[in-house]
Coordinates of C-alpha atoms and ligand atoms in Angstrom, one line a residue:
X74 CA -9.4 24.1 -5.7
X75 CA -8.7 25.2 -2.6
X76 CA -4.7 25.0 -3.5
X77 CA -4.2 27.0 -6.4
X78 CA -1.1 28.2 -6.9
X79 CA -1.0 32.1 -6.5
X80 CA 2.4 33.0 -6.1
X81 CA 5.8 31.7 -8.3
X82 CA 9.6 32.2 -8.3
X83 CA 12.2 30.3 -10.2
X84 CA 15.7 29.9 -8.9
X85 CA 18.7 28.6 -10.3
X86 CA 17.6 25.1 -8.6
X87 CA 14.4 25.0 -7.6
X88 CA 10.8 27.0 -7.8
X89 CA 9.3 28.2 -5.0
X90 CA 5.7 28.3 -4.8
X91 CA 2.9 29.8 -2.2
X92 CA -0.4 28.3 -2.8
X93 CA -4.0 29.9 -1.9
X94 CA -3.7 29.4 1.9
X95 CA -0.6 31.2 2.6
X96 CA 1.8 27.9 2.6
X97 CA 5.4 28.0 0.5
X98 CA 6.7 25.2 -1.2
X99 CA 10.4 24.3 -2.9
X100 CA 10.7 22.2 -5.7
X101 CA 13.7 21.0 -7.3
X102 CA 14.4 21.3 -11.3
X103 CA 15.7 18.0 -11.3
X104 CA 13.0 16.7 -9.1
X105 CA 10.0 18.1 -11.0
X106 CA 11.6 16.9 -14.5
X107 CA 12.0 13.5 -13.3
X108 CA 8.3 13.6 -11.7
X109 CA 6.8 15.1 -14.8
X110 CA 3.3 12.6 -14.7
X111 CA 2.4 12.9 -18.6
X112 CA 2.0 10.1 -20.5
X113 CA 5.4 10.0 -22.3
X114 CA 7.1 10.3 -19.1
X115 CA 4.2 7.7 -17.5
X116 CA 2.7 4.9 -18.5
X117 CA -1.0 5.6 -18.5
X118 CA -2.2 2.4 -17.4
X119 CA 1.0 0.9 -15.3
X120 CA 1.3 4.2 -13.9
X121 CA 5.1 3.0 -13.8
X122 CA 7.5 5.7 -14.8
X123 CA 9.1 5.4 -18.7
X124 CA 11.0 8.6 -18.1
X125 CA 15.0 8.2 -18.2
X126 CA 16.7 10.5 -15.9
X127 CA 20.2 9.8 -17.8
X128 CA 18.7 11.5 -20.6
X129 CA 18.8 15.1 -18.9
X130 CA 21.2 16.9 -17.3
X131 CA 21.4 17.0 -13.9
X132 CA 21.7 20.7 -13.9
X133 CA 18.5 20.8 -16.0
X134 CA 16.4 24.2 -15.9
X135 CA 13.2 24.8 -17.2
X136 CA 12.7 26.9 -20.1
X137 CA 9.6 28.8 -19.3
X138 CA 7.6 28.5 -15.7
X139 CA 4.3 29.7 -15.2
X140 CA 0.9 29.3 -13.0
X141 CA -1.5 28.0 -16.2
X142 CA -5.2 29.1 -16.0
X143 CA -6.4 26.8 -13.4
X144 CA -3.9 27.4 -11.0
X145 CA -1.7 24.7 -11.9
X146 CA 2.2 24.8 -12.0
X147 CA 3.4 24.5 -15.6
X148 CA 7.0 24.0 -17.7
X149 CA 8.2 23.9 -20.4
X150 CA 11.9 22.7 -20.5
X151 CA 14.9 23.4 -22.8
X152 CA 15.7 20.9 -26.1
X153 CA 12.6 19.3 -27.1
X154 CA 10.3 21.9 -25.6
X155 CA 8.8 19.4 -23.2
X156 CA 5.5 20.2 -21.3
X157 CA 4.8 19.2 -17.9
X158 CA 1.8 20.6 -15.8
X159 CA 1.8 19.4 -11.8
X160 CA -1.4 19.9 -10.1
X161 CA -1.9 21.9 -6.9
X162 CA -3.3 19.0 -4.7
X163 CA -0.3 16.9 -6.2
X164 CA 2.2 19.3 -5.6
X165 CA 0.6 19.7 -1.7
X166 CA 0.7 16.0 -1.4
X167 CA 4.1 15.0 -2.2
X168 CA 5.9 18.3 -0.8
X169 CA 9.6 18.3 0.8
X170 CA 10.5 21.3 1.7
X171 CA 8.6 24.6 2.8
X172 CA 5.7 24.5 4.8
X173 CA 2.7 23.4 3.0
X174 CA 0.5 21.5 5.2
X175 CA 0.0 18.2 3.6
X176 CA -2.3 15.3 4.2
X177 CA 0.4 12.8 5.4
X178 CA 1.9 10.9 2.9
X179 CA 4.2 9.3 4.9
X180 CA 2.5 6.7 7.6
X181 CA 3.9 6.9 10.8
X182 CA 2.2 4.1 12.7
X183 CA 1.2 5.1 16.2
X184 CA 1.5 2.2 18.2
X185 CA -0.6 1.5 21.2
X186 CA 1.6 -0.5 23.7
X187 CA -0.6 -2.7 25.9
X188 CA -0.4 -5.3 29.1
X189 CA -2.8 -7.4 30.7
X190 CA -4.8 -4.7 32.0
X191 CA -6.2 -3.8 28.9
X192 CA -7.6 -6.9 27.7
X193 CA -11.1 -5.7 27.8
X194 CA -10.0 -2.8 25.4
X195 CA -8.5 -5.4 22.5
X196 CA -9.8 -4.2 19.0
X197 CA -12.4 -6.5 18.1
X198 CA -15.1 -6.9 15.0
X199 CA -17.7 -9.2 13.9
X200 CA -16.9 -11.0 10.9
X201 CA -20.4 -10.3 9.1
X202 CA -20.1 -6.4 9.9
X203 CA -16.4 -6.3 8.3
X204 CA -17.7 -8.1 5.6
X205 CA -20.3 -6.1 4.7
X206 CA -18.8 -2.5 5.6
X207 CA -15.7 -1.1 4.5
X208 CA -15.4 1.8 6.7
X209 CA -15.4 -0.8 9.6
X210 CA -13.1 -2.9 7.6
X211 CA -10.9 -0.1 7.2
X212 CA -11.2 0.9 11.0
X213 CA -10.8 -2.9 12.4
X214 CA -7.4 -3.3 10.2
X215 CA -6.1 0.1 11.2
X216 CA -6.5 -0.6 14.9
X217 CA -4.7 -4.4 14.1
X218 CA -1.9 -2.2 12.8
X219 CA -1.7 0.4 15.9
X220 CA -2.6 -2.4 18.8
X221 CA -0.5 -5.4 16.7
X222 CA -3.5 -7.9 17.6
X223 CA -7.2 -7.8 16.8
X224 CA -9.6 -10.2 17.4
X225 CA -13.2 -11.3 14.9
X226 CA -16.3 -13.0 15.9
X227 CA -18.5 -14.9 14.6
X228 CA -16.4 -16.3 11.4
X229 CA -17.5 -19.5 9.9
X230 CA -16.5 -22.4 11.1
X231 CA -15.6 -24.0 7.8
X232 CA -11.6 -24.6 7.5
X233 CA -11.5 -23.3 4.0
X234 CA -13.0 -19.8 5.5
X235 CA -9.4 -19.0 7.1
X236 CA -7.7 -18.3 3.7
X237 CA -10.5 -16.9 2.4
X238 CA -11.3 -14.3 5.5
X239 CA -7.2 -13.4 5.2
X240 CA -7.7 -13.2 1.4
X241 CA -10.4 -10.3 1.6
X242 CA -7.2 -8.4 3.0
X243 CA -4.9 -10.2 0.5
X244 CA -2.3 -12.3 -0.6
X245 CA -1.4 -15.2 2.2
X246 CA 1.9 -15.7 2.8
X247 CA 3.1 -19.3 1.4
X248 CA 5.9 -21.4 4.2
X249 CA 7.4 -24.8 5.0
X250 CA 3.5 -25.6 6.5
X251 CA 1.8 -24.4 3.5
X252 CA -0.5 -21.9 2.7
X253 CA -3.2 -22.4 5.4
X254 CA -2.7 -25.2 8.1
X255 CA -4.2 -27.1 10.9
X256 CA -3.5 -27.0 14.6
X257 CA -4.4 -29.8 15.7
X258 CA -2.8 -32.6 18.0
X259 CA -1.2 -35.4 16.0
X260 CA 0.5 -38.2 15.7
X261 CA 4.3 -37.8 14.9
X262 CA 3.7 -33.7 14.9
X263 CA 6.6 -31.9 13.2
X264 CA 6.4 -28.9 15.4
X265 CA 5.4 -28.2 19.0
X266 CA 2.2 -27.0 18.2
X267 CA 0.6 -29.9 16.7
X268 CA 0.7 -31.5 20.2
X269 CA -1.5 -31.0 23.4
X270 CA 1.6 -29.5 25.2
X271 CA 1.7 -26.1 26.4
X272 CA 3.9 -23.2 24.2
X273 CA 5.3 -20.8 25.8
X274 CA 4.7 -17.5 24.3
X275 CA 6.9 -17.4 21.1
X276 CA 6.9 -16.0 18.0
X277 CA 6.5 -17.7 14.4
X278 CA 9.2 -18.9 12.2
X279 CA 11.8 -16.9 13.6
X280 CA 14.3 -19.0 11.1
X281 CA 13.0 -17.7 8.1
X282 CA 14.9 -14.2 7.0
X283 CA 11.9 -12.5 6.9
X284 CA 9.5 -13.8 9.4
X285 CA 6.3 -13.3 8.5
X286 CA 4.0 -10.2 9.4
X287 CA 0.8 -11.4 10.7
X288 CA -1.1 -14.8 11.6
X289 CA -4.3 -15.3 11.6
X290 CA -5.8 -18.0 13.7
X291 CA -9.0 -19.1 13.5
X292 CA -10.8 -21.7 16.2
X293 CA -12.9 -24.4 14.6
X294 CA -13.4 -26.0 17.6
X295 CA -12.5 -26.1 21.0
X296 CA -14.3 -28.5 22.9
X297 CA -10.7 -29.9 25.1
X298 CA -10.2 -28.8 28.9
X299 CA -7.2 -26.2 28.5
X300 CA -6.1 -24.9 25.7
X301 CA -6.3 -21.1 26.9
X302 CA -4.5 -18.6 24.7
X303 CA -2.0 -16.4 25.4
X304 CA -0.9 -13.0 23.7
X305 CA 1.8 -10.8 25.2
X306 CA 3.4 -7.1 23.4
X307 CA 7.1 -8.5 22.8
X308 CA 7.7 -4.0 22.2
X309 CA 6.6 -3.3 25.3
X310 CA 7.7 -6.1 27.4
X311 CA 11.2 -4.8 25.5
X312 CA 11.1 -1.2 26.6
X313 CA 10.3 -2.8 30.6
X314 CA 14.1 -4.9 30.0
X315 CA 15.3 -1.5 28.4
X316 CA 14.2 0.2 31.2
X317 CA 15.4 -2.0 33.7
X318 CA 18.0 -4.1 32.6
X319 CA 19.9 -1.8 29.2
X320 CA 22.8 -4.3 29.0
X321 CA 20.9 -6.9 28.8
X322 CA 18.4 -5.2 26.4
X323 CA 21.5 -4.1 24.4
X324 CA 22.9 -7.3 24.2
X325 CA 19.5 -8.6 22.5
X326 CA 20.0 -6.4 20.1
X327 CA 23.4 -7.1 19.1
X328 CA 23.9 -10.4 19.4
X329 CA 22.7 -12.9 16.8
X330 CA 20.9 -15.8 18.0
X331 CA 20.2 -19.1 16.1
X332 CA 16.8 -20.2 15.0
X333 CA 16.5 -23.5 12.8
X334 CA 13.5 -25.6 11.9
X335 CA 14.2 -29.4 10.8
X336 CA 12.1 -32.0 9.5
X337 CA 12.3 -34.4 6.4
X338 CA 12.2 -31.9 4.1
X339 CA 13.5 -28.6 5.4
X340 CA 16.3 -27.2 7.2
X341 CA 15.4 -23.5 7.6
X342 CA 17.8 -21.5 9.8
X343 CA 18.5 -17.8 10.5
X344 CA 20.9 -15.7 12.8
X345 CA 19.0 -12.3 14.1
X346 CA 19.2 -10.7 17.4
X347 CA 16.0 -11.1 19.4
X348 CA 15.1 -7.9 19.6
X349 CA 15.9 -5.5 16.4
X350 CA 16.2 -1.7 16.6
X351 CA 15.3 0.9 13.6
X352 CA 17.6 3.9 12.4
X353 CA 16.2 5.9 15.6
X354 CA 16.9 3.3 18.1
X355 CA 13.2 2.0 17.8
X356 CA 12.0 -1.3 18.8
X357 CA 11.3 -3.4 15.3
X358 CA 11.0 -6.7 15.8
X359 CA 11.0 -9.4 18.2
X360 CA 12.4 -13.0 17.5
X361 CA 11.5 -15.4 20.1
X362 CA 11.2 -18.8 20.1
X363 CA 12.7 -21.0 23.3
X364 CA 11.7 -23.8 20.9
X365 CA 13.3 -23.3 17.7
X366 CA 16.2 -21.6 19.3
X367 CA 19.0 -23.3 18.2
X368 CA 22.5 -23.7 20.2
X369 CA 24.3 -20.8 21.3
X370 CA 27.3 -19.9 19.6
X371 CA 28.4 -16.3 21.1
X372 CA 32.3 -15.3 22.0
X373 CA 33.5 -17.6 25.3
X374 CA 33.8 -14.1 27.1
X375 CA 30.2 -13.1 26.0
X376 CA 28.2 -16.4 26.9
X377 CA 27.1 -15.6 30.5
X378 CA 26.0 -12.3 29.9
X379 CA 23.7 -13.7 26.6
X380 CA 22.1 -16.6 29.3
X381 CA 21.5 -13.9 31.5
X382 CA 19.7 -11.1 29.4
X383 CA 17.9 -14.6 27.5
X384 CA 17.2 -15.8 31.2
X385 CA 16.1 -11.6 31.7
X386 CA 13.8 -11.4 29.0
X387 CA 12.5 -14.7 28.7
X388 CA 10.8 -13.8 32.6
X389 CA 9.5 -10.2 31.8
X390 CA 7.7 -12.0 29.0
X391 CA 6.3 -15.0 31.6
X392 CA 5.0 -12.6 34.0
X393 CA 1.2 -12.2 33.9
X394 CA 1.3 -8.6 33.9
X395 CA 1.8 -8.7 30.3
X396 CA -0.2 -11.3 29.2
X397 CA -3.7 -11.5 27.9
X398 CA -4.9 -14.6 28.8
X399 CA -8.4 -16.0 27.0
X400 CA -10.3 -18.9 25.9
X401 CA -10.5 -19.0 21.8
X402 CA -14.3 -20.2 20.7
X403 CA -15.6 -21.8 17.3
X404 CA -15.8 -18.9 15.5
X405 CA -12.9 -16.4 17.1
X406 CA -10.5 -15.9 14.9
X407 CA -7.2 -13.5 16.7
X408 CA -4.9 -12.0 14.0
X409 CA -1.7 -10.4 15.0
X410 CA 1.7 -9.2 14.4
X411 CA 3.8 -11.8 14.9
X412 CA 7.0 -9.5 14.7
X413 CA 5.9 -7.9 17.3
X414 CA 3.2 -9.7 19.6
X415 CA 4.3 -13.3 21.4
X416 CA 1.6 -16.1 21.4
X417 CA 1.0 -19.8 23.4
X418 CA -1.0 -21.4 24.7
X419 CA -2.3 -23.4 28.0
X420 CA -1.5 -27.3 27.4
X421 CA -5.2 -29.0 26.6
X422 CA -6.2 -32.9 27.3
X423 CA -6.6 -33.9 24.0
X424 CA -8.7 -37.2 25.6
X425 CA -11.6 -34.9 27.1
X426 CA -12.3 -33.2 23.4
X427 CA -11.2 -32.0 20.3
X428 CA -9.1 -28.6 19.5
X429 CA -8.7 -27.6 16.1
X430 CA -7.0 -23.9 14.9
X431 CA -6.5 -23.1 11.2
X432 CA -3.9 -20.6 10.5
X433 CA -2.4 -18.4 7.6
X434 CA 0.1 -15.9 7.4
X435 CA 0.6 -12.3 5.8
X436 CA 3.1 -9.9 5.0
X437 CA 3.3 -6.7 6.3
X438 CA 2.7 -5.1 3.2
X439 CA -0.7 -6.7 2.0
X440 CA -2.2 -5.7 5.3
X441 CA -1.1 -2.0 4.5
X442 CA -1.7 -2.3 1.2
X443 CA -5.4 -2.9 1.7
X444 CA -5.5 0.2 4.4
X445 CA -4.4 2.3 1.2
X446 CA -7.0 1.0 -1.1
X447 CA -10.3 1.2 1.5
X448 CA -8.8 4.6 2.6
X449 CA -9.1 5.8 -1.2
X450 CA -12.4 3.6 -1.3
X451 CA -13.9 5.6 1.6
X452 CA -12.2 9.1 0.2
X453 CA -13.9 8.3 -3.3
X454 CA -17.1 7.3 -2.3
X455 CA -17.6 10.8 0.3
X456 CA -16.3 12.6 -2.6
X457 CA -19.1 10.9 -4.9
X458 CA -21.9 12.4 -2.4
X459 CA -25.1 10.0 -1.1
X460 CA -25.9 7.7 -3.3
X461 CA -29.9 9.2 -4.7
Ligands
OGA90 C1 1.0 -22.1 16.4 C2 0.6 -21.8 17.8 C3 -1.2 -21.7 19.4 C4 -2.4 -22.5 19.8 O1 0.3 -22.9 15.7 O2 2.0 -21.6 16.0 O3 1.4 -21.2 18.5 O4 -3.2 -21.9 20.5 N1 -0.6 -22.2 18.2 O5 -2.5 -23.7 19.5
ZN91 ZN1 6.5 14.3 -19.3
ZN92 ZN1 3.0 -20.4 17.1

């Protein structure tokens, strides 16, 4: 390989290495003992590690160090003359210090912020191409990830193909309306939705914790007058109010808000902040929902500053500008991040036709998750050659 290790030195904490191409890498003692990968120290099928870190010291030092005949890194460590032997290409991948180039391990998502001007640009597949082709499968889902929306044509229009589209990418996510569910208008409707009234863009079950990642919704039919959709990118609708109103933007993301959902048998209800920031001052999540807001219980002082950012953001998010505005058909199905993306919806006359949605939801991680595997998928199958 490409990475052999040609170069070695052993400190009192760490080994330094320089592989083939000229790049230097540090590894700690303690580090490479407790990420020894053989199979007393890992379970060969679990791949979960057995090793007990208590059971060395934490000054540990190896014995021996050398580069073994295929240009691997290998120790041997003191007391019971343990062996461990770290390949190249591992050593390359999971590197922390020095300046080995890796292949990144660590996945940065680069977001693509978007407004209404780029509707005609919104990552879209056909259904029978990502079923069929994992390298487009693996493209469509990566640009769902980057953009936070994505939209598939031509799906079946059978209600049970919903769960089983969203369980090609994995596990659904399980709530208070089930697994998968209908949007349809009823009588005695337990949430907005299952009306013919308009929603203002919103985002799902803000009252749980953990709201989840991604919904899917899939048009069976959509034969009413109305009904448009709407989609609008909560992050960057949030940088324009941190741009042009910070103490209002700063108040959204310090203030909890209440979000409760009621009916016979639930009472689910969460306090966040609308808008949540990361370690970096990122924008993480959006919770919105004019609907399942609850009532406002802020300091006395605080009140008519909260009603005015609410008031602030609550327009920016209203304005066309930001909105993509379309017309779902049998057989569209639009899948987005619902911690980040806003959706509605146009009111419909239920009495001219019928509108029926089914939807599902997902967690972050499955969605990721299934990147990884089609990534090694795709990697395994170049590295495999043509097929003859
Ligand atoms: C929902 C919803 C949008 C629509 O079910 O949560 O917002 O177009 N539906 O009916
Ligand atoms: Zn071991
Ligand atoms: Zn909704």
């Amino acid at each position: 390989m490409s990475s052999r290790i040609t170069d070695l030195k052993t400190g009192p904490e760490s080994v330094q290495l320089r592989l083939a191409d000229g790049s230097y890498g540090e590894f700690h003692h303690i580090w490479l003992r407790d990420n020894c990968g053989c199979q007393k120290c890992r379970h060969p099928h679990t791949q979960e590690r057995l090793f007990d870190l208590l059971t060395v010291p934490e000054d540990i030092q190896p014995a021996h160090a050398e580069i073994d005949g295929n240009g691997a890194l290998k120790l041997i460590w003191p007391g019971d003359g343990h062996v461990s032997v770290f390949q190249p290409d591992w050593l390359r991948a999971t590197c922390y210090a020095g300046d080995v180039s890796t292949e990144t391990t660590t996945e940065t998502i680069s977001r693509v912020l978007w407004d209404a001007s780029k509707i005609a640009d919104i990552p879209e597949a056909k259904y029978g191409q990502v079923c069929a082709d994992n390298g487009l499968f693996l493209d469509w889902l990566t640009a769902l990830r980057e953009w936070g929306v994505a939209l598939l044509r031509y799906v079946p229009t059978d209600k049970h193909e919903t769960l089983r589209f969203a369980e090609r990418i994995g596990p659904a996510r399980k709530t208070n309306f089930g697994t998968d569910w209908d949007v349809i208008s009823m009588m005695n409707p337990n949430s907005n939705a299952y009306t013919d009234l308009p929603l203002m863009s919103h985002t799902d079950l803000p009252n749980w914790e953990i709201p989840p990642g991604y919904q899917l919704l899939h048009c069976l039919i959509n034969e009413a007058g109305g009904g448009e959709s709407i989609l609008v990118d909560g992050f960057r609708v949030a940088n324009e109010l941190r741009t042009t109103a910070p103490d209002s933007f700063d108040l959204l993301t310090q203030i909890p808000l209440d979000f409760r959902f009621r009916d016979v048998d639930n009472d689910i209800h969460y306090r966040s902040p609308a808008i949540r920031l990361g370690s970096d001052g990122e924008i993480t999540e959006i919770r919105f929902s004019i609907a399942l807001m609850g009532a406002l219980s802020v300091p006395g002082h605080l009140m008519a500053a909260v009603y005015r950012a609410h008031r602030r953001f609550a327009a920016l998010l209203r304005q066309r500008r930001f909105e993509l505005r379309f017309r779902l058909n049998a057989g569209d199905m639009m899948l987005f991040d619902n911690r980040r993306v806003l959706h509605g919806r146009t009111a419909f006359d239920a009495s001219t036709g019928h509108r029926h949605l089914r939807g599902t939801f997902m967690d972050y991680d499955v969605l990721d998750s299934r990147i990884r595997i089609l990534r090694q998928a795709m990697a395994d199958s170049a590295a495999a050659g043509p097929k003859s």
